[in-house]
Coordinates of C-alpha atoms and ligand atoms in Angstrom, one line a residue:
M1 CA -125.1 98.9 -115.3
A2 CA -123.5 95.6 -116.5
T3 CA -123.1 94.3 -120.0
L4 CA -123.6 90.7 -120.9
E5 CA -119.8 90.4 -121.2
S6 CA -119.2 91.7 -117.7
L7 CA -121.6 89.3 -116.0
S8 CA -120.0 86.7 -113.7
F9 CA -120.9 83.1 -114.5
D10 CA -121.1 80.4 -111.9
N11 CA -122.6 77.4 -113.7
G12 CA -123.3 75.1 -110.7
F13 CA -125.3 72.7 -112.7
A14 CA -122.7 72.3 -115.4
R15 CA -120.1 71.4 -112.7
L16 CA -122.2 68.3 -111.9
P17 CA -121.0 65.1 -113.7
E18 CA -122.2 64.7 -117.3
T19 CA -124.7 62.1 -116.1
Y20 CA -127.1 65.0 -115.8
Y21 CA -126.8 66.7 -119.2
A22 CA -125.1 66.8 -122.5
R23 CA -122.7 69.6 -123.6
V24 CA -124.2 71.1 -126.7
C25 CA -123.9 74.3 -128.8
P26 CA -126.9 76.2 -129.9
T27 CA -127.6 76.1 -133.6
P28 CA -127.3 79.6 -135.0
V29 CA -130.4 81.3 -136.6
P30 CA -130.1 83.8 -139.4
D31 CA -130.4 87.5 -138.8
P32 CA -132.0 87.6 -135.3
Y33 CA -133.9 90.6 -134.2
L34 CA -135.3 91.8 -130.9
V35 CA -139.1 91.2 -130.4
C36 CA -139.6 92.3 -126.8
Y37 CA -138.0 92.3 -123.4
S38 CA -138.8 92.6 -119.8
P39 CA -137.0 95.4 -117.9
E40 CA -137.8 93.7 -114.6
A41 CA -136.2 90.5 -115.7
L42 CA -133.2 92.3 -117.2
A43 CA -132.7 93.9 -113.8
L44 CA -132.3 90.4 -112.2
L45 CA -129.0 90.2 -114.2
D46 CA -128.1 93.8 -113.4
L47 CA -128.8 94.7 -117.0
D48 CA -130.9 97.5 -118.5
A49 CA -132.6 98.0 -121.8
S50 CA -129.6 99.7 -123.4
E51 CA -127.9 96.2 -123.4
L52 CA -130.5 95.0 -125.9
K53 CA -129.5 97.8 -128.4
R54 CA -126.2 96.1 -129.0
P55 CA -126.3 93.5 -131.9
E56 CA -123.8 91.4 -129.9
T57 CA -126.5 90.9 -127.2
I58 CA -129.1 89.8 -129.7
E59 CA -126.6 87.4 -131.3
T60 CA -126.0 85.9 -127.8
L61 CA -129.7 85.5 -127.0
A62 CA -130.2 83.9 -130.4
G63 CA -127.6 81.3 -129.6
N64 CA -125.2 82.6 -132.3
R65 CA -122.4 83.7 -130.0
L66 CA -121.4 82.2 -126.7
L67 CA -119.6 84.4 -124.2
P68 CA -116.5 83.4 -122.1
G69 CA -117.8 81.9 -118.9
M70 CA -120.8 80.3 -120.5
D71 CA -121.0 76.5 -120.4
A72 CA -123.8 75.5 -122.7
I73 CA -125.7 72.3 -121.9
A74 CA -129.0 70.5 -122.3
A75 CA -130.4 68.8 -119.2
L76 CA -131.5 65.2 -119.1
Y77 CA -134.8 64.3 -117.5
A78 CA -137.7 61.9 -117.9
G79 CA -141.3 62.2 -116.8
H80 CA -144.9 60.9 -116.7
Q81 CA -146.7 62.4 -119.6
F82 CA -150.5 62.1 -119.4
G83 CA -150.0 59.3 -116.9
H84 CA -147.5 57.3 -118.8
Y85 CA -143.8 57.1 -118.1
V86 CA -141.5 58.3 -120.8
P87 CA -138.0 57.1 -120.0
Q88 CA -136.1 59.9 -121.8
L89 CA -137.1 63.5 -122.4
G90 CA -134.6 66.2 -121.5
D91 CA -134.1 69.7 -122.9
G92 CA -135.0 69.0 -126.6
R93 CA -134.8 72.6 -127.6
A94 CA -133.8 74.6 -124.5
I95 CA -130.1 75.2 -123.9
L96 CA -128.7 76.4 -120.6
L97 CA -126.1 79.0 -121.3
G98 CA -124.9 79.4 -117.7
E99 CA -125.7 80.7 -114.3
V100 CA -125.2 84.4 -113.6
K101 CA -124.5 85.6 -110.1
N102 CA -126.0 89.1 -109.8
S103 CA -124.9 92.0 -107.6
A104 CA -127.4 90.9 -104.9
G105 CA -125.7 87.5 -104.7
E106 CA -128.6 85.7 -106.4
G107 CA -127.9 82.9 -108.9
W108 CA -130.0 83.0 -112.1
E109 CA -129.7 80.3 -114.7
V110 CA -130.0 81.6 -118.2
Q111 CA -131.6 79.3 -120.7
I112 CA -132.5 79.9 -124.3
K113 CA -135.6 78.0 -125.5
G114 CA -135.8 77.2 -129.2
A115 CA -132.0 77.0 -129.6
G116 CA -131.8 74.0 -131.9
R117 CA -131.5 70.3 -131.7
T118 CA -129.9 68.6 -128.7
P119 CA -129.3 64.9 -127.9
Y120 CA -132.8 64.9 -126.3
S121 CA -134.7 66.3 -129.3
R122 CA -136.1 62.9 -130.3
G123 CA -138.1 63.7 -133.5
G124 CA -138.3 67.5 -132.9
D125 CA -136.6 70.3 -134.7
G126 CA -135.3 72.0 -131.6
R127 CA -137.1 75.2 -132.4
A128 CA -139.9 77.2 -130.9
V129 CA -142.2 79.4 -132.9
L130 CA -142.8 83.1 -132.4
R131 CA -146.5 82.5 -131.3
S132 CA -145.7 80.2 -128.4
S133 CA -142.6 82.3 -127.4
I134 CA -144.8 85.3 -127.0
R135 CA -147.3 83.4 -124.9
E136 CA -144.5 82.1 -122.6
F137 CA -142.9 85.5 -122.4
L138 CA -146.1 87.3 -121.5
C139 CA -147.4 84.7 -119.1
S140 CA -144.2 84.2 -117.1
E141 CA -143.9 87.9 -116.5
A142 CA -147.6 88.3 -115.8
M143 CA -147.5 85.5 -113.3
H144 CA -144.6 87.1 -111.5
A145 CA -146.5 90.4 -111.3
L146 CA -149.4 88.5 -109.8
G147 CA -147.1 87.2 -107.1
I148 CA -147.1 83.6 -108.3
P149 CA -143.8 81.7 -108.3
T150 CA -142.6 81.2 -111.8
T151 CA -139.6 81.0 -114.2
R152 CA -139.0 84.4 -115.7
A153 CA -138.6 85.6 -119.3
L154 CA -136.0 88.1 -120.2
A155 CA -136.6 88.7 -123.9
I156 CA -137.6 87.2 -127.2
V157 CA -135.5 87.3 -130.3
G158 CA -137.0 86.3 -133.6
S159 CA -135.6 85.1 -136.9
D160 CA -137.2 84.6 -140.3
H161 CA -135.9 81.1 -140.3
P162 CA -139.0 79.0 -141.2
V163 CA -140.3 76.5 -138.7
Y164 CA -143.0 74.0 -139.7
R165 CA -145.9 73.2 -137.4
E166 CA -149.5 72.9 -138.8
D167 CA -148.4 75.8 -141.1
E168 CA -145.1 77.5 -141.8
E169 CA -144.2 79.9 -139.0
T170 CA -141.0 81.6 -138.0
A171 CA -138.5 80.8 -135.3
A172 CA -138.1 82.7 -132.0
L173 CA -136.1 82.1 -128.8
V174 CA -137.2 83.0 -125.3
T175 CA -134.5 83.8 -122.8
R176 CA -135.7 82.1 -119.6
L177 CA -134.4 82.7 -116.1
A178 CA -134.8 80.6 -113.0
P179 CA -132.7 79.7 -110.0
S180 CA -132.9 76.2 -111.3
F181 CA -134.8 74.3 -114.0
V182 CA -134.6 70.9 -112.1
R183 CA -137.9 69.0 -112.4
F184 CA -139.5 66.0 -110.8
G185 CA -138.5 64.2 -113.9
S186 CA -134.8 65.0 -113.3
F187 CA -135.0 62.5 -110.5
E188 CA -137.4 60.0 -112.1
V189 CA -135.0 59.3 -115.0
F190 CA -132.4 57.7 -112.6
Y191 CA -134.9 55.9 -110.5
Y192 CA -136.2 54.0 -113.6
R193 CA -132.6 53.3 -114.6
N194 CA -131.9 51.8 -111.2
Q195 CA -129.1 54.4 -110.6
V196 CA -129.1 55.3 -106.9
D197 CA -126.0 57.5 -106.8
P198 CA -127.1 60.0 -109.4
I199 CA -130.4 60.4 -107.4
R200 CA -128.5 61.1 -104.2
H201 CA -126.0 63.5 -105.8
L202 CA -128.7 65.5 -107.5
A203 CA -130.7 65.7 -104.2
D204 CA -127.5 66.8 -102.5
Y205 CA -127.0 69.5 -105.1
V206 CA -130.5 70.8 -105.0
I207 CA -130.5 70.8 -101.2
A208 CA -127.2 72.5 -100.9
R209 CA -128.2 75.3 -103.3
Y210 CA -131.9 75.7 -102.9
Y211 CA -132.8 74.2 -99.5
P212 CA -129.7 75.2 -97.6
E213 CA -131.5 75.2 -94.3
L214 CA -131.8 71.4 -94.6
K215 CA -128.1 70.8 -95.0
T216 CA -127.4 70.4 -91.3
L217 CA -130.0 67.6 -90.9
A218 CA -128.6 64.1 -90.4
D219 CA -131.1 62.8 -93.0
P220 CA -132.2 65.8 -95.1
Y221 CA -134.0 63.8 -97.9
P222 CA -137.4 63.3 -96.2
E223 CA -137.6 66.9 -95.2
F224 CA -136.5 67.9 -98.7
L225 CA -139.4 65.9 -100.2
R226 CA -141.7 67.4 -97.6
Q227 CA -140.6 71.0 -98.5
V228 CA -141.2 70.3 -102.2
S229 CA -144.7 69.1 -101.5
L230 CA -145.4 72.2 -99.4
R231 CA -144.1 74.5 -102.1
T232 CA -146.2 72.6 -104.7
A233 CA -149.3 72.9 -102.4
E234 CA -148.7 76.7 -102.2
L235 CA -148.3 76.9 -106.0
M236 CA -151.5 75.0 -106.6
A237 CA -153.4 77.2 -104.2
Q238 CA -152.2 80.2 -106.2
W239 CA -153.1 78.8 -109.5
Q240 CA -156.6 77.8 -108.3
A241 CA -157.2 81.2 -106.6
V242 CA -156.2 83.2 -109.7
G243 CA -157.9 80.9 -112.2
F244 CA -154.8 79.7 -114.0
S245 CA -154.8 76.4 -115.9
H246 CA -151.4 75.0 -116.8
G247 CA -152.5 72.6 -119.5
V248 CA -149.7 70.1 -119.4
M249 CA -149.0 69.0 -115.8
N250 CA -146.6 66.2 -116.7
T251 CA -144.0 65.5 -114.1
D252 CA -141.3 66.9 -116.4
N253 CA -143.0 70.2 -116.2
M254 CA -143.1 70.2 -112.4
S255 CA -140.4 72.4 -110.8
I256 CA -138.4 71.1 -107.8
L257 CA -138.6 74.7 -106.5
G258 CA -142.4 75.0 -106.8
L259 CA -142.2 77.4 -109.7
T260 CA -144.7 77.5 -112.6
L261 CA -142.6 76.0 -115.4
D262 CA -143.0 75.4 -119.2
Y263 CA -145.8 77.6 -120.5
G264 CA -147.6 75.8 -123.4
P265 CA -151.4 75.6 -123.8
F266 CA -152.1 77.4 -120.5
G267 CA -155.2 79.5 -120.0
F268 CA -156.8 81.8 -117.5
L269 CA -160.5 81.2 -116.7
D270 CA -162.9 83.6 -118.4
A271 CA -166.3 82.4 -117.3
F272 CA -165.9 80.3 -114.2
D273 CA -165.9 76.7 -115.3
P274 CA -164.4 74.2 -112.9
G275 CA -164.0 71.7 -115.7
Y276 CA -162.2 74.1 -118.0
I277 CA -159.7 72.3 -120.3
C278 CA -157.3 74.8 -121.8
N279 CA -155.3 72.3 -123.9
H280 CA -157.1 71.3 -127.0
S281 CA -155.0 68.2 -127.2
D282 CA -156.1 67.1 -123.7
T283 CA -159.2 65.3 -124.9
G284 CA -159.8 63.3 -121.7
G285 CA -159.5 66.4 -119.5
R286 CA -156.8 64.9 -117.4
Y287 CA -155.4 68.4 -116.7
A288 CA -158.8 70.3 -116.4
F289 CA -158.7 73.3 -114.1
D290 CA -160.3 71.6 -111.1
Q291 CA -158.1 68.5 -111.5
Q292 CA -154.9 70.5 -110.9
P293 CA -154.5 70.1 -107.2
D294 CA -155.1 66.3 -107.4
V295 CA -152.7 66.0 -110.4
A296 CA -150.0 67.8 -108.4
A297 CA -150.6 65.3 -105.6
W298 CA -150.3 62.4 -108.0
N299 CA -147.1 63.9 -109.5
L300 CA -145.7 64.2 -105.9
T301 CA -146.2 60.5 -105.5
K302 CA -144.1 60.0 -108.6
L303 CA -141.3 62.2 -107.1
A304 CA -141.6 60.4 -103.8
Q305 CA -141.2 57.1 -105.6
A306 CA -138.1 58.4 -107.4
L307 CA -136.6 59.3 -104.0
V308 CA -137.4 55.9 -102.4
P309 CA -133.8 54.8 -102.9
L310 CA -132.9 57.5 -100.3
M311 CA -135.5 56.5 -97.7
S312 CA -138.1 53.9 -96.9
V313 CA -141.4 53.8 -98.7
E314 CA -143.2 54.7 -95.4
T315 CA -141.0 57.7 -94.9
A316 CA -141.5 58.9 -98.5
S317 CA -145.2 58.6 -98.3
Q318 CA -145.2 60.3 -94.9
A319 CA -143.1 63.2 -96.3
I320 CA -145.8 64.1 -98.9
S321 CA -148.8 63.3 -96.6
E322 CA -149.3 66.9 -95.6
Y323 CA -150.0 68.0 -99.1
P324 CA -153.8 67.9 -99.1
Q325 CA -154.1 69.9 -95.8
A326 CA -151.4 72.3 -96.9
F327 CA -153.2 72.9 -100.2
G328 CA -156.6 73.2 -98.5
R329 CA -155.3 75.7 -96.0
A330 CA -153.4 77.8 -98.5
Y331 CA -156.3 77.8 -100.9
L332 CA -158.8 78.8 -98.2
E333 CA -156.6 81.6 -97.0
R334 CA -156.2 83.0 -100.5
M335 CA -159.9 82.7 -101.3
A336 CA -160.9 84.3 -98.0
A337 CA -158.5 87.2 -98.7
K338 CA -160.0 87.5 -102.2
F339 CA -163.5 87.7 -100.7
G340 CA -162.4 90.1 -98.0
V341 CA -163.4 87.8 -95.2
T342 CA -161.5 86.1 -92.4
V343 CA -160.9 82.3 -92.4
G344 CA -163.4 80.6 -90.2
G345 CA -167.1 81.0 -89.6
D346 CA -169.2 81.0 -92.7
T347 CA -166.3 81.5 -95.1
V348 CA -166.0 78.1 -96.7
A349 CA -169.8 78.0 -97.3
L350 CA -169.8 81.5 -98.7
V351 CA -167.0 80.9 -101.1
T352 CA -168.3 77.5 -102.2
A353 CA -171.7 79.0 -102.8
A354 CA -170.3 81.9 -104.8
L355 CA -168.3 79.6 -107.0
R356 CA -171.3 77.4 -107.6
L357 CA -173.3 80.5 -108.6
L358 CA -170.5 81.7 -110.9
A359 CA -170.4 78.3 -112.6
Q360 CA -174.2 78.1 -113.0
N361 CA -174.4 81.6 -114.4
R362 CA -171.2 81.4 -116.4
V363 CA -170.0 84.6 -114.8
D364 CA -166.5 85.9 -115.6
Y365 CA -164.3 84.9 -112.6
T366 CA -161.9 87.8 -112.7
I367 CA -164.5 90.5 -113.3
F368 CA -166.7 89.1 -110.5
L369 CA -164.0 89.2 -107.9
R370 CA -162.8 92.7 -109.0
K371 CA -166.3 94.1 -108.8
L372 CA -166.8 92.3 -105.5
C373 CA -164.1 94.6 -104.0
A374 CA -166.7 97.5 -104.2
F375 CA -169.5 95.6 -102.5
D376 CA -171.6 97.8 -100.3
S377 CA -172.0 95.9 -97.0
Q378 CA -174.8 98.3 -95.8
A379 CA -177.1 98.1 -98.8
N380 CA -177.3 94.9 -100.7
A381 CA -179.7 96.4 -103.3
S382 CA -177.1 98.9 -104.4
N383 CA -174.7 96.3 -105.5
T384 CA -176.2 96.3 -109.0
P385 CA -173.0 96.2 -111.1
L386 CA -172.3 92.8 -109.5
R387 CA -175.9 91.7 -109.6
D388 CA -176.0 92.5 -113.4
L389 CA -173.4 89.8 -114.0
F390 CA -175.9 87.1 -113.0
L391 CA -178.8 85.7 -115.0
D392 CA -180.3 84.3 -111.8
R393 CA -180.7 87.5 -109.9
A394 CA -182.7 86.0 -107.1
A395 CA -179.9 83.5 -106.4
F396 CA -177.3 86.2 -106.4
D397 CA -179.5 88.3 -104.0
A398 CA -179.7 85.5 -101.6
W399 CA -176.0 85.1 -101.6
A400 CA -175.4 88.8 -101.3
V401 CA -177.6 88.9 -98.2
R402 CA -175.4 86.2 -96.6
Y403 CA -172.2 87.9 -97.7
G404 CA -173.4 91.4 -96.5
A405 CA -174.2 89.9 -93.1
A406 CA -170.8 88.3 -92.8
L407 CA -169.1 91.6 -93.7
R408 CA -171.2 93.5 -91.2
Q409 CA -170.3 91.0 -88.5
Q410 CA -166.7 91.4 -89.4
G411 CA -167.0 95.2 -89.0
Q412 CA -164.2 96.3 -91.2
P413 CA -164.9 99.6 -93.0
D414 CA -165.9 98.9 -96.7
A415 CA -163.2 101.2 -98.0
E416 CA -160.5 99.5 -96.1
R417 CA -161.7 96.1 -97.1
A418 CA -162.0 97.2 -100.8
A419 CA -158.4 98.4 -100.8
A420 CA -157.1 95.2 -99.4
M421 CA -159.2 93.1 -101.8
R422 CA -157.9 95.1 -104.8
T423 CA -154.4 93.8 -103.9
R424 CA -155.7 90.2 -104.1
N425 CA -158.1 90.4 -107.1
P426 CA -156.3 91.4 -110.3
K427 CA -158.0 93.7 -112.7
Y428 CA -155.9 92.5 -115.6
I429 CA -155.0 88.9 -116.6
L430 CA -153.5 87.4 -119.7
R431 CA -156.7 86.3 -121.4
N432 CA -156.1 84.1 -124.4
Y433 CA -157.6 86.5 -126.8
L434 CA -155.4 89.3 -125.6
A435 CA -152.3 87.1 -126.2
E436 CA -153.8 86.1 -129.6
T437 CA -154.3 89.7 -130.7
A438 CA -150.6 90.5 -129.8
I439 CA -149.5 87.4 -131.6
R440 CA -151.4 88.2 -134.8
R441 CA -149.9 91.6 -135.0
A442 CA -146.4 90.3 -134.3
A443 CA -146.6 87.4 -136.7
D444 CA -148.5 89.1 -139.6
D445 CA -147.2 92.7 -139.4
R446 CA -143.9 92.5 -137.5
D447 CA -145.6 94.9 -135.1
Y448 CA -144.5 94.1 -131.6
S449 CA -146.1 97.1 -129.9
E450 CA -149.1 95.1 -128.6
V451 CA -146.8 92.6 -127.0
E452 CA -145.0 95.5 -125.3
R453 CA -148.3 97.1 -124.3
L454 CA -149.6 93.9 -122.8
H455 CA -146.4 93.3 -121.0
R456 CA -146.5 96.7 -119.4
L457 CA -150.2 96.4 -118.5
L458 CA -149.7 93.0 -116.9
A459 CA -146.7 94.2 -114.9
R460 CA -149.3 96.1 -112.7
P461 CA -152.3 93.7 -112.7
F462 CA -153.8 95.0 -109.5
D463 CA -153.7 98.8 -110.4
E464 CA -156.5 100.6 -112.1
Q465 CA -155.2 101.7 -115.5
P466 CA -158.0 103.7 -117.0
A467 CA -156.5 103.9 -120.5
F468 CA -156.7 100.1 -120.6
E469 CA -160.3 99.6 -119.4
A470 CA -161.1 97.5 -122.5
Y471 CA -158.4 95.0 -121.5
A472 CA -160.4 94.2 -118.4
A473 CA -163.6 93.4 -120.2
E474 CA -165.1 90.0 -121.0
P475 CA -163.6 88.3 -124.0
P476 CA -165.2 88.9 -127.4
D477 CA -167.2 86.1 -129.1
W478 CA -164.3 85.2 -131.5
A479 CA -162.3 84.3 -128.4
K480 CA -164.3 81.1 -128.1
R481 CA -162.9 79.8 -131.4
I482 CA -159.2 80.1 -130.2
E483 CA -157.8 76.6 -129.8
V484 CA -154.5 76.2 -128.0
S485 CA -152.7 72.9 -128.2
C486 CA -149.3 71.4 -127.5
S487 CA -148.0 72.6 -130.8
S488 CA -145.4 75.1 -130.1
Ligands
AMP1 P1 -143.2 70.3 -123.5 O1 -144.5 69.7 -123.9 O2 -142.9 71.6 -124.2 O3 -143.0 70.4 -122.1 O4 -142.1 69.3 -124.1 C1 -142.0 67.9 -123.8 C2 -140.7 67.4 -124.3 O5 -140.6 67.6 -125.8 C3 -139.4 68.1 -123.8 O6 -138.4 67.2 -123.7 C4 -139.1 69.1 -124.9 O7 -137.8 69.5 -124.9 C5 -139.5 68.3 -126.1 N1 -139.8 69.2 -127.3 C6 -140.9 69.9 -127.4 N2 -140.9 70.6 -128.6 C7 -139.7 70.3 -129.2 C8 -139.1 70.6 -130.5 N3 -139.7 71.4 -131.3 N4 -137.9 70.0 -130.7 C9 -137.3 69.2 -129.9 N5 -137.8 68.8 -128.7 C10 -139.0 69.4 -128.4
MG2 MG1 -141.7 70.7 -120.8

């Protein structure tokens, strides 16, 4: 196994001209300590847990000690926040330490979030609090385990350095990994400054590294834009199918690689509620759950606009025109698999009717789908565990008759269908109250065992884990009082 010192750094982004970033050193924090780590993410850098026993490693992840080969920078970007263009954002508290090439030949950019002020901090303190760092750590790794494209989280280090939000809290840094953190906003910033060359060079860089199959095209830019729109469609299908709400879908939080990026006030659906707003600060519901696919489409128009200097307006709008169908197809495929039915026939009507019933009866989305795996296609009446989730039993019965008929027509044995459905319908998701419980223990008692337990549980979300049955239950009443906002 490697040590941090033995890693080989490549730093492709830092070799770009300084137009795209500012060189900046992390601001040290006093007495950093390890809060939690992800063995799976460590493995991406050819590291194992023993590496985190060395104080030098903790100092590095806290930003107190740079290693030879690292080239620390904060990236510049802009973005549309809640519909309004903000000309300069950038990494205000995240610092890219460098890009590691692992033994499999993959490049992973290593970023520490909460590393202190940068030229892009505006009024902010450059810090992140333990609470939000735990949420980002747990959710990134849980999303990955669910098979959803995302940035990764390697570890959290904490410090007793005070950080002031609504109350006094303490500082923490999440080590994030991604092939690239380039965002839609990384292009927008130059479009609005009327700087064409930086747009072209950044597009060339992203294409060469992350869309290499397009390099040979005479004019790769329209196809690049199209590929981004298709990846975004796939990502939205995955979010909608699993019931994930991002909360702050500003264009600066939209990954050029179609990754889930920047975990803030996100939330998973408990009771199925299409209008669910996870972000307490989003009073207008701009980023409500059922708005996400359309918001992504709007965000893609902003990216397309930023790339117009590289192509005609018609070409740019053509390049993103497949998004609605691509999203619709991907979402339908995923929902069909979750319901254990083939695409076609009665599937759209069945799924739509089920979602309407779930919403009317405020049935827990995840629990319903997991119980649906065990649906007995031969005897509707024996499907009581499922039926008991509904207040309106008659409406459920009517749906179950249709569903049973569809399954019988399909003819797949129940056991086989159930096994397949259990690989598509997670038993365990990161419900807000589970994260909140882990955060309370960490923040109040310095007890990080619940963070670790949740991390391990959510690394296998599709497996039955009988010792953790309670973690699959409906949220308790107090969960309704949890308010998650942009404060982080
Ligand atoms: P976010 O809502 O976390 O995606 O952040 C939006 C912008 O605000 C980004 O440019 C962040 O880097 C910046 N930002 C958020 N929190 C802070 C902070 N505490 N200090 C400095 N910049 C911040
Ligand atoms: Mg952000």
